Amino acid sequence: MTNRSVTLLACTWVVLTGGAFQAACSSKKAPDTHAQDLVAIEKLHSLDVAATLSGDQAALSEGWTDDIVILQQGQEAEVGKQAILTARERSRAAKPAARVLSYVPEIKDVTITDDGWAFEWGYFTGSYVDAAGGEEKRIRGKLLRVLKKQGDGSWKGARAMITTE
């Protein structure tokens, strides 16, 4: 073997073992980061449930990015946090006695990427009344949400698609 071949082999070995070492270190760190992200996403889920049950649209919007887009069947796309909040507050003022009685999301899967995005899908069930003393109506649906990690480690909804049965 020539000196050049030995040098090439040595460099290749260093690169390969260095890459393997870096991957091993990254894989040890990744579960901690993943676990922290799941805890932060669960906080967002808790905010979603609490704000939905209370009817507090301002609190609900705290879990949205400024450029959120919400798609629901039979409706125009809702675009932008402030525009959605204004429209929902106007709708709430038109039906002040309407309220959510129950809301139970059932998230089936959350996929988190290394670049600060998460994708989740699942189902939800709930019930509501349109007016005081009104008949309770039940609802079941599907959801698909895209979440964006914030600089402080929290997560906010950036895109959502909701269908009902």
Coordinates of N, CA, C and O in Angstrom, one line a residue:
M1 N 0.8 -1.2 0.0 CA 0.0 0.0 0.0 C 0.9 1.2 0.0 O 1.8 1.3 0.7
T2 N 0.5 2.2 -0.8 CA 1.2 3.5 -0.8 C 0.8 4.4 0.3 O -0.2 4.2 0.9
N3 N 1.6 5.4 0.6 CA 1.3 6.4 1.6 C 0.0 7.1 1.3 O -0.8 7.4 2.2
R4 N -0.2 7.3 0.0 CA -1.5 8.0 -0.4 C -2.7 7.1 -0.1 O -3.7 7.6 0.4
S5 N -2.6 5.8 -0.3 CA -3.7 4.9 0.0 C -4.0 4.8 1.5 O -5.1 4.8 2.0
V6 N -2.9 4.7 2.3 CA -3.0 4.7 3.7 C -3.7 6.0 4.2 O -4.6 6.0 5.1
T7 N -3.2 7.1 3.7 CA -3.8 8.4 4.1 C -5.3 8.5 3.8 O -6.1 8.9 4.6
L8 N -5.6 8.0 2.6 CA -7.0 8.0 2.1 C -7.9 7.1 3.0 O -9.0 7.5 3.4
L9 N -7.4 5.9 3.3 CA -8.1 5.0 4.2 C -8.3 5.6 5.6 O -9.3 5.5 6.2
A10 N -7.2 6.2 6.1 CA -7.3 6.8 7.5 C -8.3 8.0 7.5 O -9.1 8.1 8.4
C11 N -8.3 8.8 6.4 CA -9.3 9.9 6.4 C -10.7 9.4 6.3 O -11.6 9.9 6.9
T12 N -10.9 8.3 5.5 CA -12.2 7.7 5.3 C -12.7 7.2 6.7 O -13.8 7.4 7.1
W13 N -11.8 6.5 7.4 CA -12.1 5.9 8.7 C -12.5 7.1 9.7 O -13.5 6.9 10.4
V14 N -11.8 8.1 9.7 CA -12.1 9.3 10.6 C -13.4 9.8 10.3 O -14.3 10.1 11.1
V15 N -13.7 10.0 9.0 CA -15.0 10.6 8.5 C -16.1 9.7 8.9 O -17.1 10.1 9.5
L16 N -16.0 8.4 8.7 CA -17.0 7.4 8.9 C -17.3 7.3 10.4 O -18.4 7.3 10.9
T17 N -16.2 7.1 11.2 CA -16.4 7.0 12.7 C -16.9 8.3 13.3 O -17.7 8.3 14.2
G18 N -16.4 9.4 12.8 CA -16.8 10.7 13.3 C -18.3 10.9 13.0 O -19.1 11.3 13.9
G19 N -18.8 10.5 11.8 CA -20.2 10.6 11.5 C -21.0 9.7 12.4 O -22.1 10.0 12.8
A20 N -20.5 8.5 12.6 CA -21.2 7.5 13.5 C -21.3 8.0 14.9 O -22.3 7.9 15.5
F21 N -20.2 8.6 15.4 CA -20.2 9.2 16.7 C -21.2 10.3 16.8 O -21.9 10.4 17.8
Q22 N -21.2 11.2 15.8 CA -22.1 12.3 15.8 C -23.5 11.8 15.8 O -24.4 12.3 16.5
A23 N -23.8 10.8 15.0 CA -25.2 10.3 14.9 C -25.6 9.7 16.2 O -26.7 9.8 16.7
A24 N -24.6 9.0 16.9 CA -24.9 8.4 18.2 C -25.2 9.5 19.2 O -26.2 9.3 20.0
C25 N -24.5 10.5 19.2 CA -24.7 11.6 20.1 C -26.1 12.3 19.8 O -26.8 12.6 20.7
S26 N -26.4 12.5 18.6 CA -27.6 13.1 18.2 C -28.8 12.2 18.6 O -29.8 12.7 19.1
S27 N -28.7 10.9 18.4 CA -29.8 10.0 18.8 C -30.0 10.0 20.3 O -31.1 9.8 20.7
K28 N -28.9 10.2 21.1 CA -29.1 10.3 22.5 C -29.9 11.6 22.9 O -30.6 11.6 23.8
K29 N -29.6 12.7 22.2 CA -30.2 13.9 22.5 C -31.7 14.0 21.9 O -32.5 14.6 22.6
A30 N -31.9 13.4 20.8 CA -33.2 13.5 20.1 C -34.4 13.0 21.0 O -35.4 13.7 21.1
P31 N -34.3 11.9 21.7 CA -35.5 11.5 22.5 C -35.8 12.6 23.6 O -37.0 12.8 23.9
D32 N -34.8 13.2 24.2 CA -35.1 14.3 25.2 C -35.9 15.5 24.5 O -36.8 16.0 25.0
T33 N -35.4 15.9 23.4 CA -36.0 17.0 22.6 C -37.4 16.6 22.2 O -38.3 17.3 22.3
H34 N -37.5 15.3 21.7 CA -38.8 14.8 21.3 C -39.8 14.8 22.5 O -41.0 15.3 22.3
A35 N -39.4 14.3 23.6 CA -40.2 14.3 24.8 C -40.6 15.7 25.2 O -41.8 15.9 25.6
Q36 N -39.7 16.7 25.2 CA -40.0 18.0 25.5 C -41.0 18.6 24.6 O -41.9 19.3 25.0
D37 N -40.9 18.3 23.3 CA -41.8 18.8 22.3 C -43.2 18.2 22.5 O -44.2 18.9 22.4
L38 N -43.3 16.9 22.8 CA -44.6 16.3 23.1 C -45.2 16.9 24.3 O -46.5 17.1 24.3
V39 N -44.5 17.3 25.3 CA -45.0 17.9 26.5 C -45.6 19.3 26.1 O -46.7 19.7 26.5
A40 N -44.8 20.0 25.3 CA -45.3 21.4 24.9 C -46.5 21.3 24.0 O -47.4 22.1 24.1
I41 N -46.5 20.3 23.2 CA -47.7 20.1 22.3 C -48.9 19.7 23.1 O -50.0 20.2 22.9
E42 N -48.7 18.9 24.2 CA -49.8 18.6 25.1 C -50.4 19.8 25.8 O -51.6 19.9 26.0
K43 N -49.5 20.8 26.1 CA -50.0 22.0 26.7 C -50.9 22.8 25.7 O -51.9 23.4 26.1
L44 N -50.5 22.7 24.4 CA -51.4 23.3 23.4 C -52.7 22.6 23.3 O -53.7 23.3 23.2
H45 N -52.7 21.3 23.4 CA -53.9 20.5 23.4 C -54.8 20.9 24.6 O -56.0 21.1 24.5
S46 N -54.2 21.1 25.8 CA -55.0 21.5 27.0 C -55.6 22.9 26.8 O -56.7 23.1 27.2
L47 N -54.8 23.8 26.2 CA -55.3 25.1 26.0 C -56.5 25.0 25.0 O -57.6 25.7 25.2
D48 N -56.4 24.2 24.0 CA -57.5 24.0 23.0 C -58.8 23.6 23.7 O -59.8 24.1 23.5
V49 N -58.7 22.6 24.5 CA -59.8 22.0 25.2 C -60.4 23.0 26.2 O -61.6 23.3 26.1
A50 N -59.6 23.6 27.0 CA -60.1 24.6 28.0 C -60.8 25.8 27.4 O -61.8 26.2 27.8
A51 N -60.1 26.3 26.4 CA -60.7 27.5 25.7 C -61.9 27.2 24.9 O -62.9 28.0 24.9
T52 N -62.0 26.0 24.3 CA -63.2 25.6 23.6 C -64.4 25.4 24.5 O -65.5 25.9 24.3
L53 N -64.1 24.8 25.6 CA -65.2 24.5 26.6 C -65.7 25.8 27.3 O -66.9 26.0 27.6
S54 N -64.8 26.8 27.5 CA -65.2 28.0 28.1 C -65.8 29.0 27.1 O -66.4 30.0 27.5
G55 N -65.6 28.8 25.8 CA -66.0 29.7 24.8 C -65.2 30.9 24.6 O -65.6 31.9 24.0
D56 N -64.0 30.9 25.2 CA -63.1 32.1 25.2 C -62.3 32.1 24.0 O -61.2 31.4 23.9
Q57 N -62.7 32.8 23.0 CA -62.0 32.8 21.7 C -60.7 33.5 21.8 O -59.7 33.1 21.1
A58 N -60.5 34.5 22.6 CA -59.2 35.1 22.7 C -58.2 34.1 23.3 O -57.1 34.1 22.8
A59 N -58.6 33.3 24.3 CA -57.7 32.3 24.9 C -57.4 31.3 23.8 O -56.2 30.8 23.7
L60 N -58.4 30.9 23.1 CA -58.2 29.9 22.0 C -57.2 30.4 21.0 O -56.3 29.7 20.6
S61 N -57.3 31.7 20.6 CA -56.4 32.2 19.6 C -54.9 32.3 20.1 O -54.0 32.5 19.3
E62 N -54.7 32.3 21.4 CA -53.3 32.3 21.9 C -52.6 31.1 21.4 O -51.3 31.1 21.4
G63 N -53.3 30.0 21.0 CA -52.6 28.8 20.5 C -52.4 28.8 19.0 O -52.1 27.8 18.4
W64 N -52.6 30.0 18.4 CA -52.5 30.1 16.9 C -51.3 31.0 16.5 O -51.0 32.0 17.2
T65 N -50.7 30.7 15.4 CA -49.8 31.6 14.8 C -50.5 32.8 14.2 O -51.8 32.7 14.0
D66 N -49.9 33.9 14.0 CA -50.6 35.1 13.4 C -51.1 34.8 12.0 O -52.1 35.4 11.6
D67 N -50.5 33.9 11.3 CA -50.9 33.6 9.9 C -51.7 32.3 9.8 O -51.8 31.7 8.7
I68 N -52.3 31.9 10.9 CA -53.1 30.6 10.8 C -54.1 30.5 9.7 O -54.7 31.6 9.3
V69 N -54.3 29.3 9.2 CA -55.4 29.1 8.2 C -56.2 27.9 8.7 O -55.6 26.9 9.1
I70 N -57.5 28.1 8.8 CA -58.4 27.0 9.2 C -59.4 26.7 8.1 O -60.1 27.6 7.6
L71 N -59.4 25.4 7.7 CA -60.3 25.0 6.7 C -61.4 24.1 7.3 O -61.0 23.1 8.0
Q72 N -62.6 24.4 7.0 CA -63.7 23.6 7.5 C -64.7 23.4 6.3 O -64.9 24.3 5.5
Q73 N -65.3 22.2 6.3 CA -66.2 21.9 5.2 C -67.4 22.9 5.1 O -67.9 23.3 6.1
G74 N -67.7 23.2 3.9 CA -68.8 24.1 3.7 C -68.6 25.6 4.0 O -69.5 26.4 4.0
Q75 N -67.3 26.0 4.3 CA -67.0 27.3 4.7 C -65.8 27.8 3.9 O -65.0 27.1 3.4
E76 N -65.8 29.1 3.7 CA -64.6 29.7 3.2 C -63.4 29.5 4.1 O -63.6 29.4 5.3
A77 N -62.2 29.5 3.6 CA -61.0 29.4 4.4 C -61.0 30.6 5.4 O -61.3 31.7 5.0
E78 N -60.6 30.3 6.6 CA -60.4 31.4 7.6 C -58.9 31.7 7.6 O -58.1 30.7 7.9
V79 N -58.5 32.9 7.4 CA -57.1 33.2 7.3 C -56.7 34.4 8.2 O -57.3 35.4 8.2
G80 N -55.7 34.1 9.0 CA -55.2 35.2 9.9 C -55.8 35.2 11.3 O -57.0 35.2 11.4
K81 N -55.0 35.2 12.3 CA -55.4 35.1 13.7 C -56.4 36.2 14.0 O -57.5 36.0 14.5
Q82 N -56.1 37.5 13.7 CA -57.0 38.6 14.1 C -58.3 38.5 13.3 O -59.3 38.8 13.9
A83 N -58.3 38.2 12.0 CA -59.5 38.1 11.2 C -60.4 37.0 11.8 O -61.6 37.2 11.9
I84 N -59.8 35.9 12.1 CA -60.6 34.8 12.6 C -61.2 35.1 14.0 O -62.4 34.9 14.2
L85 N -60.4 35.7 14.8 CA -60.9 36.1 16.2 C -62.0 37.1 16.1 O -63.0 37.0 16.7
T86 N -61.9 38.1 15.2 CA -62.9 39.1 15.0 C -64.2 38.5 14.5 O -65.3 38.7 15.1
A87 N -64.1 37.6 13.5 CA -65.3 36.9 13.0 C -66.0 36.0 14.0 O -67.2 36.0 14.2
R88 N -65.2 35.3 14.8 CA -65.8 34.4 15.8 C -66.4 35.2 17.0 O -67.4 34.8 17.5
E89 N -65.8 36.3 17.3 CA -66.4 37.1 18.4 C -67.7 37.7 17.9 O -68.7 37.8 18.7
R90 N -67.8 38.1 16.7 CA -69.0 38.7 16.1 C -70.1 37.6 16.1 O -71.3 37.8 16.4
S91 N -69.7 36.3 15.7 CA -70.6 35.2 15.7 C -71.1 34.9 17.1 O -72.3 34.6 17.3
R92 N -70.2 35.0 18.0 CA -70.6 34.7 19.4 C -71.6 35.8 19.9 O -72.5 35.4 20.7
A93 N -71.4 37.0 19.6 CA -72.3 38.1 20.0 C -73.7 37.9 19.4 O -74.7 38.2 20.0
A94 N -73.8 37.3 18.2 CA -75.0 37.0 17.6 C -75.8 35.9 18.2 O -77.0 35.8 18.2
K95 N -75.1 35.0 18.9 CA -75.7 33.8 19.6 C -75.1 33.7 21.0 O -74.4 32.8 21.3
P96 N -75.4 34.7 21.8 CA -74.7 34.7 23.1 C -75.0 33.5 24.0 O -74.3 33.2 24.9
A97 N -76.2 32.8 23.8 CA -76.5 31.7 24.7 C -76.0 30.4 24.1 O -76.1 29.3 24.8
A98 N -75.4 30.4 22.9 CA -74.8 29.1 22.4 C -73.6 28.8 23.2 O -72.8 29.7 23.6
R99 N -73.4 27.5 23.5 CA -72.2 27.1 24.2 C -71.9 25.7 24.0 O -72.7 24.8 23.6
V100 N -70.6 25.4 24.1 CA -70.1 24.1 24.0 C -70.2 23.3 25.3 O -69.8 23.9 26.3
L101 N -70.8 22.2 25.3 CA -71.0 21.4 26.5 C -69.9 20.4 26.7 O -69.5 20.1 27.8
S102 N -69.4 19.8 25.6 CA -68.3 18.9 25.7 C -67.4 18.9 24.5 O -67.9 19.3 23.4
Y103 N -66.1 18.7 24.6 CA -65.2 18.6 23.5 C -64.0 17.7 23.9 O -63.3 17.9 24.9
V104 N -63.9 16.6 23.1 CA -62.9 15.6 23.5 C -62.1 15.3 22.2 O -62.6 14.5 21.4
P105 N -60.9 15.9 22.0 CA -60.1 15.5 20.9 C -59.4 14.2 21.2 O -59.1 13.9 22.3
E106 N -59.2 13.4 20.1 CA -58.5 12.1 20.3 C -57.4 12.1 19.2 O -57.7 11.7 18.1
I107 N -56.3 12.5 19.6 CA -55.1 12.6 18.7 C -54.5 11.2 18.5 O -54.2 10.6 19.4
K108 N -54.5 10.8 17.2 CA -54.0 9.5 16.9 C -52.5 9.4 16.6 O -51.9 8.4 16.9
D109 N -52.0 10.5 16.1 CA -50.5 10.5 15.8 C -50.0 11.9 15.7 O -50.7 12.8 15.2
V110 N -48.8 12.1 16.2 CA -48.1 13.4 16.1 C -46.7 13.1 15.5 O -46.0 12.2 16.0
T111 N -46.4 13.7 14.4 CA -45.1 13.6 13.8 C -44.4 14.9 13.9 O -44.9 15.9 13.5
I112 N -43.2 14.9 14.5 CA -42.4 16.1 14.7 C -41.2 16.1 13.9 O -40.5 15.1 13.9
T113 N -41.0 17.2 13.1 CA -39.8 17.3 12.3 C -38.7 18.0 13.0 O -38.9 18.7 14.0
D114 N -37.5 17.8 12.5 CA -36.3 18.5 13.1 C -36.3 20.0 12.9 O -35.5 20.7 13.5
D115 N -37.1 20.5 11.9 CA -37.0 21.9 11.6 C -38.2 22.7 12.2 O -38.5 23.8 11.7
G116 N -38.8 22.2 13.2 CA -39.8 23.0 14.0 C -41.2 22.9 13.5 O -42.0 23.8 13.8
W117 N -41.6 21.8 12.9 CA -43.0 21.6 12.5 C -43.5 20.3 13.1 O -42.7 19.4 13.3
A118 N -44.7 20.2 13.3 CA -45.4 19.0 13.8 C -46.7 18.8 13.0 O -47.3 19.8 12.7
F119 N -47.0 17.6 12.7 CA -48.2 17.3 12.0 C -49.0 16.3 12.9 O -48.4 15.3 13.3
E120 N -50.3 16.5 13.1 CA -51.1 15.6 13.9 C -52.4 15.4 13.2 O -52.9 16.3 12.5
W121 N -53.0 14.2 13.5 CA -54.3 14.0 13.0 C -55.1 13.2 14.1 O -54.5 12.6 15.0
G122 N -56.4 13.2 14.0 CA -57.2 12.5 14.9 C -58.7 12.8 14.7 O -59.1 13.2 13.6
Y123 N -59.4 12.5 15.7 CA -60.9 12.7 15.7 C -61.3 13.6 16.9 O -60.5 13.8 17.8
F124 N -62.5 14.0 16.9 CA -63.0 14.7 18.1 C -64.5 14.4 18.2 O -65.2 14.2 17.2
T125 N -65.0 14.5 19.4 CA -66.4 14.4 19.7 C -66.7 15.6 20.5 O -65.9 16.2 21.2
G126 N -68.0 16.0 20.5 CA -68.4 17.1 21.3 C -69.9 17.2 21.3 O -70.6 16.5 20.6
S127 N -70.4 18.2 22.1 CA -71.8 18.5 22.1 C -71.9 20.0 22.4 O -71.0 20.6 23.0
Y128 N -73.0 20.5 22.0 CA -73.3 22.0 22.1 C -74.8 22.3 22.1 O -75.6 21.4 21.7
V129 N -75.1 23.5 22.5 CA -76.5 24.0 22.4 C -76.4 25.3 21.7 O -75.5 26.1 21.9
D130 N -77.4 25.6 20.8 CA -77.5 26.8 20.1 C -78.1 28.0 21.0 O -77.9 29.1 20.7
A131 N -78.9 27.6 21.9 CA -79.6 28.6 22.8 C -79.9 28.0 24.1 O -79.9 26.8 24.3
A132 N -80.1 28.9 25.1 CA -80.4 28.4 26.5 C -81.6 27.6 26.4 O -82.6 27.9 25.8
G133 N -81.5 26.4 27.0 CA -82.7 25.5 27.1 C -82.8 24.7 25.8 O -83.8 23.9 25.6
G134 N -81.9 25.0 24.8 CA -82.0 24.3 23.5 C -81.6 22.8 23.6 O -81.0 22.4 24.6
E135 N -81.9 22.1 22.5 CA -81.6 20.7 22.5 C -80.1 20.5 22.3 O -79.5 21.2 21.5
E136 N -79.6 19.6 23.0 CA -78.1 19.3 22.9 C -77.9 18.6 21.6 O -78.6 17.6 21.2
K137 N -76.9 19.1 20.9 CA -76.5 18.5 19.6 C -75.1 17.8 19.7 O -74.2 18.4 20.3
R138 N -75.0 16.7 19.2 CA -73.7 16.0 19.3 C -73.0 16.1 17.9 O -73.6 16.2 16.9
I139 N -71.7 16.1 18.0 CA -70.9 16.2 16.8 C -69.7 15.3 16.9 O -69.2 15.0 18.0
R140 N -69.3 14.8 15.8 CA -68.0 14.0 15.7 C -67.3 14.4 14.4 O -68.0 14.7 13.4
G141 N -66.0 14.5 14.4 CA -65.3 14.9 13.3 C -63.9 14.4 13.2 O -63.4 13.7 14.1
K142 N -63.2 14.8 12.2 CA -61.8 14.5 12.0 C -61.0 15.8 11.9 O -61.5 16.8 11.5
L143 N -59.8 15.7 12.3 CA -58.9 16.9 12.2 C -57.5 16.6 11.8 O -57.0 15.5 12.0
L144 N -56.9 17.5 11.1 CA -55.6 17.5 10.6 C -55.0 18.8 11.0 O -55.5 19.9 10.5
R145 N -53.9 18.9 11.8 CA -53.3 20.1 12.1 C -51.8 20.2 11.9 O -51.1 19.1 12.0
V146 N -51.4 21.3 11.5 CA -49.9 21.6 11.4 C -49.5 22.6 12.4 O -50.1 23.6 12.6
L147 N -48.6 22.2 13.2 CA -48.1 23.1 14.3 C -46.7 23.6 14.1 O -45.9 23.0 13.4
K148 N -46.4 24.8 14.6 CA -45.2 25.4 14.4 C -44.5 25.7 15.7 O -45.1 26.3 16.6
K149 N -43.3 25.3 15.9 CA -42.6 25.5 17.1 C -42.1 27.0 17.2 O -41.7 27.5 16.3
Q150 N -42.4 27.5 18.4 CA -42.0 28.9 18.6 C -40.6 29.1 19.3 O -40.1 28.1 19.8
G151 N -40.1 30.2 19.2 CA -38.7 30.5 19.8 C -38.6 30.1 21.2 O -37.5 29.7 21.6
D152 N -39.7 30.2 22.0 CA -39.6 29.8 23.4 C -39.8 28.3 23.7 O -39.9 27.9 24.8
G153 N -39.9 27.5 22.6 CA -40.1 26.1 22.8 C -41.6 25.7 22.8 O -41.9 24.5 22.8
S154 N -42.5 26.6 22.9 CA -43.9 26.3 22.8 C -44.3 26.0 21.4 O -43.6 26.2 20.4
W155 N -45.5 25.5 21.2 CA -46.1 25.2 19.9 C -47.4 25.9 19.7 O -48.1 26.1 20.6
K156 N -47.6 26.3 18.4 CA -48.9 27.0 18.0 C -49.4 26.4 16.7 O -48.6 25.9 15.9
G157 N -50.7 26.4 16.6 CA -51.3 25.9 15.4 C -51.1 26.9 14.3 O -51.3 28.1 14.4
A158 N -50.7 26.3 13.1 CA -50.4 27.2 11.9 C -51.4 26.9 10.8 O -51.8 27.8 10.1
R159 N -51.9 25.6 10.7 CA -52.9 25.2 9.8 C -53.8 24.2 10.4 O -53.3 23.3 11.2
A160 N -55.0 24.2 10.1 CA -56.0 23.2 10.6 C -57.0 22.9 9.5 O -57.5 23.8 8.8
M161 N -57.4 21.6 9.4 CA -58.5 21.2 8.6 C -59.4 20.3 9.5 O -58.9 19.4 10.1
I162 N -60.7 20.7 9.4 CA -61.6 20.0 10.3 C -62.8 19.6 9.5 O -63.4 20.5 8.7
T163 N -63.2 18.4 9.6 CA -64.4 17.9 8.9 C -65.4 17.3 10.0 O -64.9 16.8 11.0
T164 N -66.7 17.4 9.7 CA -67.6 16.8 10.7 C -68.4 15.7 10.0 O -68.6 15.8 8.7
E165 N -68.9 14.8 10.7 CA -69.8 13.7 10.2 C -71.2 14.1 10.4 O -71.6 14.8 11.2

